[in-house]
Amino acid sequence: IQRSHHIGRLRLPSLCEMAEAFDKLACHVVAGFTGTTCVSATNAPLARARSGPLHDRAHQGTELDRVQRLWRGQRVRSWIAALTSATIAVQRVHRGVVARKLAAARRAARARREARAIYHYHATLAQRTFRGFYSRRYRHDFRARRRYVEAVVATGE
């Protein structure tokens, strides 16, 4: 047993329903081309109506054909409208998924940039502190300079 499926408000027919609809359509097409009546099990009422005592092929057949044509056209138009709305729904959902992925990627890139900026800020602070310490300790030694100035003053007197 095949089940029919639903997409939003659209009801997709099962394989059995599609096969029955195809059989009906094929039977009516063959009957229209050959001028015979359709005697399939699914169309027995129509076949009985066409073979009844009040059957006038010139008038009643064309009216039945017209009603069938209008009914099938309406069914096809409604099916196309349902497929169009289902297609739009699928496209809308797909675009939403793609946009959410893109937004997540942009958020992740921004978070990486912010983390890198924080890392560089703290690295700069550490380097500044160390370079100041090293410079004062080994390059611009205040005590050594004071001893040098005292030695120059002492030798100059």
PDB file of C-alpha atoms in Angstrom:
ATOM      1  CA  ILE A   1       0.000   0.000   0.000  1.00  0.00           C
ATOM      2  CA  GLN A   2       1.447   3.297  -1.099  1.00  0.00           C
ATOM      3  CA  ARG A   3       0.809   6.420   0.939  1.00  0.00           C
ATOM      4  CA  SER A   4       0.379   9.864  -0.441  1.00  0.00           C
ATOM      5  CA  HIS A   5       2.804  12.515   0.752  1.00  0.00           C
ATOM      6  CA  HIS A   6       2.244  16.134   1.730  1.00  0.00           C
ATOM      7  CA  ILE A   7       4.501  19.119   1.089  1.00  0.00           C
ATOM      8  CA  GLY A   8       3.047  22.062   2.944  1.00  0.00           C
ATOM      9  CA  ARG A   9      -0.580  22.174   1.840  1.00  0.00           C
ATOM     10  CA  LEU A  10       0.187  20.262  -1.371  1.00  0.00           C
ATOM     11  CA  ARG A  11      -0.867  16.608  -1.423  1.00  0.00           C
ATOM     12  CA  LEU A  12       1.247  14.452  -3.692  1.00  0.00           C
ATOM     13  CA  PRO A  13      -0.567  11.373  -5.011  1.00  0.00           C
ATOM     14  CA  SER A  14       0.687   7.895  -4.313  1.00  0.00           C
ATOM     15  CA  LEU A  15       1.986   5.690  -7.100  1.00  0.00           C
ATOM     16  CA  CYS A  16      -1.277   3.741  -7.148  1.00  0.00           C
ATOM     17  CA  GLU A  17      -3.312   6.928  -7.533  1.00  0.00           C
ATOM     18  CA  MET A  18      -1.020   8.114 -10.298  1.00  0.00           C
ATOM     19  CA  ALA A  19      -1.348   4.763 -12.097  1.00  0.00           C
ATOM     20  CA  GLU A  20      -5.150   4.906 -11.867  1.00  0.00           C
ATOM     21  CA  ALA A  21      -5.179   8.471 -13.192  1.00  0.00           C
ATOM     22  CA  PHE A  22      -2.905   7.471 -16.062  1.00  0.00           C
ATOM     23  CA  ASP A  23      -5.149   4.491 -16.897  1.00  0.00           C
ATOM     24  CA  LYS A  24      -8.181   6.780 -16.967  1.00  0.00           C
ATOM     25  CA  LEU A  25      -6.404   9.284 -19.182  1.00  0.00           C
ATOM     26  CA  ALA A  26      -5.097   6.608 -21.543  1.00  0.00           C
ATOM     27  CA  CYS A  27      -8.536   4.998 -21.792  1.00  0.00           C
ATOM     28  CA  HIS A  28     -10.177   8.330 -22.651  1.00  0.00           C
ATOM     29  CA  VAL A  29      -7.510   9.205 -25.196  1.00  0.00           C
ATOM     30  CA  VAL A  30      -7.864   5.828 -26.926  1.00  0.00           C
ATOM     31  CA  ALA A  31     -11.653   6.121 -26.843  1.00  0.00           C
ATOM     32  CA  GLY A  32     -11.473   9.590 -28.350  1.00  0.00           C
ATOM     33  CA  PHE A  33      -9.208   8.505 -31.207  1.00  0.00           C
ATOM     34  CA  THR A  34     -11.019   5.273 -32.034  1.00  0.00           C
ATOM     35  CA  GLY A  35     -14.567   6.498 -31.482  1.00  0.00           C
ATOM     36  CA  THR A  36     -15.275   3.633 -29.095  1.00  0.00           C
ATOM     37  CA  THR A  37     -16.389   3.826 -25.506  1.00  0.00           C
ATOM     38  CA  CYS A  38     -14.068   3.374 -22.583  1.00  0.00           C
ATOM     39  CA  VAL A  39     -14.929   0.215 -20.651  1.00  0.00           C
ATOM     40  CA  SER A  40     -12.256   0.190 -17.957  1.00  0.00           C
ATOM     41  CA  ALA A  41     -13.345  -0.762 -14.483  1.00  0.00           C
ATOM     42  CA  THR A  42     -12.692   2.721 -13.183  1.00  0.00           C
ATOM     43  CA  ASN A  43     -14.813   4.352 -15.909  1.00  0.00           C
ATOM     44  CA  ALA A  44     -17.782   1.977 -15.958  1.00  0.00           C
ATOM     45  CA  PRO A  45     -20.343   4.734 -15.129  1.00  0.00           C
ATOM     46  CA  LEU A  46     -19.139   6.835 -18.058  1.00  0.00           C
ATOM     47  CA  ALA A  47     -19.228   3.837 -20.378  1.00  0.00           C
ATOM     48  CA  ARG A  48     -22.813   3.061 -19.291  1.00  0.00           C
ATOM     49  CA  ALA A  49     -23.835   6.684 -19.853  1.00  0.00           C
ATOM     50  CA  ARG A  50     -22.404   6.647 -23.372  1.00  0.00           C
ATOM     51  CA  SER A  51     -24.100   3.372 -24.294  1.00  0.00           C
ATOM     52  CA  GLY A  52     -27.555   4.212 -22.840  1.00  0.00           C
ATOM     53  CA  PRO A  53     -30.809   4.366 -24.808  1.00  0.00           C
ATOM     54  CA  LEU A  54     -30.831   8.181 -24.855  1.00  0.00           C
ATOM     55  CA  HIS A  55     -27.323   8.366 -26.225  1.00  0.00           C
ATOM     56  CA  ASP A  56     -26.956  10.911 -29.011  1.00  0.00           C
ATOM     57  CA  ARG A  57     -23.300  10.880 -30.050  1.00  0.00           C
ATOM     58  CA  ALA A  58     -23.528  14.072 -32.055  1.00  0.00           C
ATOM     59  CA  HIS A  59     -24.743  16.143 -29.117  1.00  0.00           C
ATOM     60  CA  GLN A  60     -24.128  14.275 -25.857  1.00  0.00           C
ATOM     61  CA  GLY A  61     -20.633  13.032 -26.764  1.00  0.00           C
ATOM     62  CA  THR A  62     -19.380  16.476 -27.585  1.00  0.00           C
ATOM     63  CA  GLU A  63     -20.881  17.871 -24.375  1.00  0.00           C
ATOM     64  CA  LEU A  64     -19.263  15.099 -22.337  1.00  0.00           C
ATOM     65  CA  ASP A  65     -15.987  15.740 -24.081  1.00  0.00           C
ATOM     66  CA  ARG A  66     -16.315  19.449 -23.359  1.00  0.00           C
ATOM     67  CA  VAL A  67     -17.063  18.807 -19.682  1.00  0.00           C
ATOM     68  CA  GLN A  68     -14.162  16.369 -19.485  1.00  0.00           C
ATOM     69  CA  ARG A  69     -11.864  18.852 -21.201  1.00  0.00           C
ATOM     70  CA  LEU A  70     -12.867  21.653 -18.833  1.00  0.00           C
ATOM     71  CA  TRP A  71     -12.596  19.413 -15.771  1.00  0.00           C
ATOM     72  CA  ARG A  72      -9.189  18.080 -16.756  1.00  0.00           C
ATOM     73  CA  GLY A  73      -7.967  21.562 -17.616  1.00  0.00           C
ATOM     74  CA  GLN A  74      -9.076  22.809 -14.208  1.00  0.00           C
ATOM     75  CA  ARG A  75      -7.403  19.862 -12.503  1.00  0.00           C
ATOM     76  CA  VAL A  76      -4.164  20.424 -14.416  1.00  0.00           C
ATOM     77  CA  ARG A  77      -4.208  24.158 -13.667  1.00  0.00           C
ATOM     78  CA  SER A  78      -4.810  23.508  -9.965  1.00  0.00           C
ATOM     79  CA  TRP A  79      -2.062  20.859  -9.945  1.00  0.00           C
ATOM     80  CA  ILE A  80       0.344  23.288 -11.636  1.00  0.00           C
ATOM     81  CA  ALA A  81      -0.594  25.994  -9.120  1.00  0.00           C
ATOM     82  CA  ALA A  82       0.009  23.562  -6.258  1.00  0.00           C
ATOM     83  CA  LEU A  83       3.359  22.521  -7.741  1.00  0.00           C
ATOM     84  CA  THR A  84       4.305  26.172  -8.202  1.00  0.00           C
ATOM     85  CA  SER A  85       3.505  26.987  -4.583  1.00  0.00           C
ATOM     86  CA  ALA A  86       5.399  23.893  -3.413  1.00  0.00           C
ATOM     87  CA  THR A  87       8.373  24.875  -5.580  1.00  0.00           C
ATOM     88  CA  ILE A  88       8.322  28.374  -4.125  1.00  0.00           C
ATOM     89  CA  ALA A  89       8.210  26.896  -0.621  1.00  0.00           C
ATOM     90  CA  VAL A  90      11.189  24.634  -1.343  1.00  0.00           C
ATOM     91  CA  GLN A  91      13.134  27.537  -2.832  1.00  0.00           C
ATOM     92  CA  ARG A  92      12.283  29.737   0.164  1.00  0.00           C
ATOM     93  CA  VAL A  93      13.480  27.087   2.607  1.00  0.00           C
ATOM     94  CA  HIS A  94      16.665  26.488   0.585  1.00  0.00           C
ATOM     95  CA  ARG A  95      17.452  30.195   0.429  1.00  0.00           C
ATOM     96  CA  GLY A  96      16.903  30.434   4.185  1.00  0.00           C
ATOM     97  CA  VAL A  97      19.315  27.560   4.830  1.00  0.00           C
ATOM     98  CA  VAL A  98      21.955  29.092   2.550  1.00  0.00           C
ATOM     99  CA  ALA A  99      21.537  32.537   4.135  1.00  0.00           C
ATOM    100  CA  ARG A 100      21.804  31.129   7.657  1.00  0.00           C
ATOM    101  CA  LYS A 101      25.011  29.273   6.712  1.00  0.00           C
ATOM    102  CA  LEU A 102      26.428  32.444   5.185  1.00  0.00           C
ATOM    103  CA  ALA A 103      25.514  34.478   8.270  1.00  0.00           C
ATOM    104  CA  ALA A 104      27.103  31.847  10.542  1.00  0.00           C
ATOM    105  CA  ALA A 105      30.299  31.929   8.459  1.00  0.00           C
ATOM    106  CA  ARG A 106      30.404  35.718   8.678  1.00  0.00           C
ATOM    107  CA  ARG A 107      29.867  35.600  12.451  1.00  0.00           C
ATOM    108  CA  ALA A 108      32.677  33.049  12.808  1.00  0.00           C
ATOM    109  CA  ALA A 109      35.037  35.188  10.685  1.00  0.00           C
ATOM    110  CA  ARG A 110      34.204  38.255  12.772  1.00  0.00           C
ATOM    111  CA  ALA A 111      34.824  36.330  16.003  1.00  0.00           C
ATOM    112  CA  ARG A 112      38.205  35.158  14.643  1.00  0.00           C
ATOM    113  CA  ARG A 113      39.149  38.747  13.713  1.00  0.00           C
ATOM    114  CA  GLU A 114      38.162  40.001  17.169  1.00  0.00           C
ATOM    115  CA  ALA A 115      40.113  37.210  18.913  1.00  0.00           C
ATOM    116  CA  ARG A 116      43.151  37.953  16.723  1.00  0.00           C
ATOM    117  CA  ALA A 117      42.893  41.683  17.558  1.00  0.00           C
ATOM    118  CA  ILE A 118      42.777  40.924  21.297  1.00  0.00           C
ATOM    119  CA  TYR A 119      45.782  38.588  20.934  1.00  0.00           C
ATOM    120  CA  HIS A 120      47.776  41.259  19.061  1.00  0.00           C
ATOM    121  CA  TYR A 121      46.855  43.907  21.648  1.00  0.00           C
ATOM    122  CA  HIS A 122      48.162  41.775  24.521  1.00  0.00           C
ATOM    123  CA  ALA A 123      51.248  40.735  22.540  1.00  0.00           C
ATOM    124  CA  THR A 124      52.020  44.416  21.950  1.00  0.00           C
ATOM    125  CA  LEU A 125      51.658  45.163  25.671  1.00  0.00           C
ATOM    126  CA  ALA A 126      53.985  42.292  26.583  1.00  0.00           C
ATOM    127  CA  GLN A 127      56.567  43.321  23.986  1.00  0.00           C
ATOM    128  CA  ARG A 128      56.434  46.954  25.087  1.00  0.00           C
ATOM    129  CA  THR A 129      56.903  46.009  28.720  1.00  0.00           C
ATOM    130  CA  PHE A 130      59.780  43.644  28.020  1.00  0.00           C
ATOM    131  CA  ARG A 131      61.566  46.030  25.659  1.00  0.00           C
ATOM    132  CA  GLY A 132      61.331  48.827  28.219  1.00  0.00           C
ATOM    133  CA  PHE A 133      62.701  46.560  30.926  1.00  0.00           C
ATOM    134  CA  TYR A 134      65.519  45.252  28.725  1.00  0.00           C
ATOM    135  CA  SER A 135      66.455  48.698  27.503  1.00  0.00           C
ATOM    136  CA  ARG A 136      66.590  50.181  30.965  1.00  0.00           C
ATOM    137  CA  ARG A 137      68.431  47.180  32.350  1.00  0.00           C
ATOM    138  CA  TYR A 138      71.138  46.542  29.751  1.00  0.00           C
ATOM    139  CA  ARG A 139      71.316  49.477  27.344  1.00  0.00           C
ATOM    140  CA  HIS A 140      70.568  52.571  29.375  1.00  0.00           C
ATOM    141  CA  ASP A 141      71.778  51.502  32.801  1.00  0.00           C
ATOM    142  CA  PHE A 142      71.167  54.497  35.069  1.00  0.00           C
ATOM    143  CA  ARG A 143      73.607  53.353  37.759  1.00  0.00           C
ATOM    144  CA  ALA A 144      76.406  52.773  35.252  1.00  0.00           C
ATOM    145  CA  ARG A 145      75.785  56.215  33.752  1.00  0.00           C
ATOM    146  CA  ARG A 146      75.904  57.797  37.223  1.00  0.00           C
ATOM    147  CA  ARG A 147      79.200  56.038  37.969  1.00  0.00           C
ATOM    148  CA  TYR A 148      80.561  57.267  34.631  1.00  0.00           C
ATOM    149  CA  VAL A 149      79.519  60.857  35.338  1.00  0.00           C
ATOM    150  CA  GLU A 150      81.059  60.661  38.818  1.00  0.00           C
ATOM    151  CA  ALA A 151      84.289  59.287  37.323  1.00  0.00           C
ATOM    152  CA  VAL A 152      84.435  62.108  34.742  1.00  0.00           C
ATOM    153  CA  VAL A 153      83.818  64.698  37.458  1.00  0.00           C
ATOM    154  CA  ALA A 154      86.461  63.125  39.679  1.00  0.00           C
ATOM    155  CA  THR A 155      89.090  63.079  36.892  1.00  0.00           C
ATOM    156  CA  GLY A 156      88.207  66.607  35.825  1.00  0.00           C
ATOM    157  CA  GLU A 157      88.938  68.161  39.217  1.00  0.00           C
TER     158      GLU A 157
END
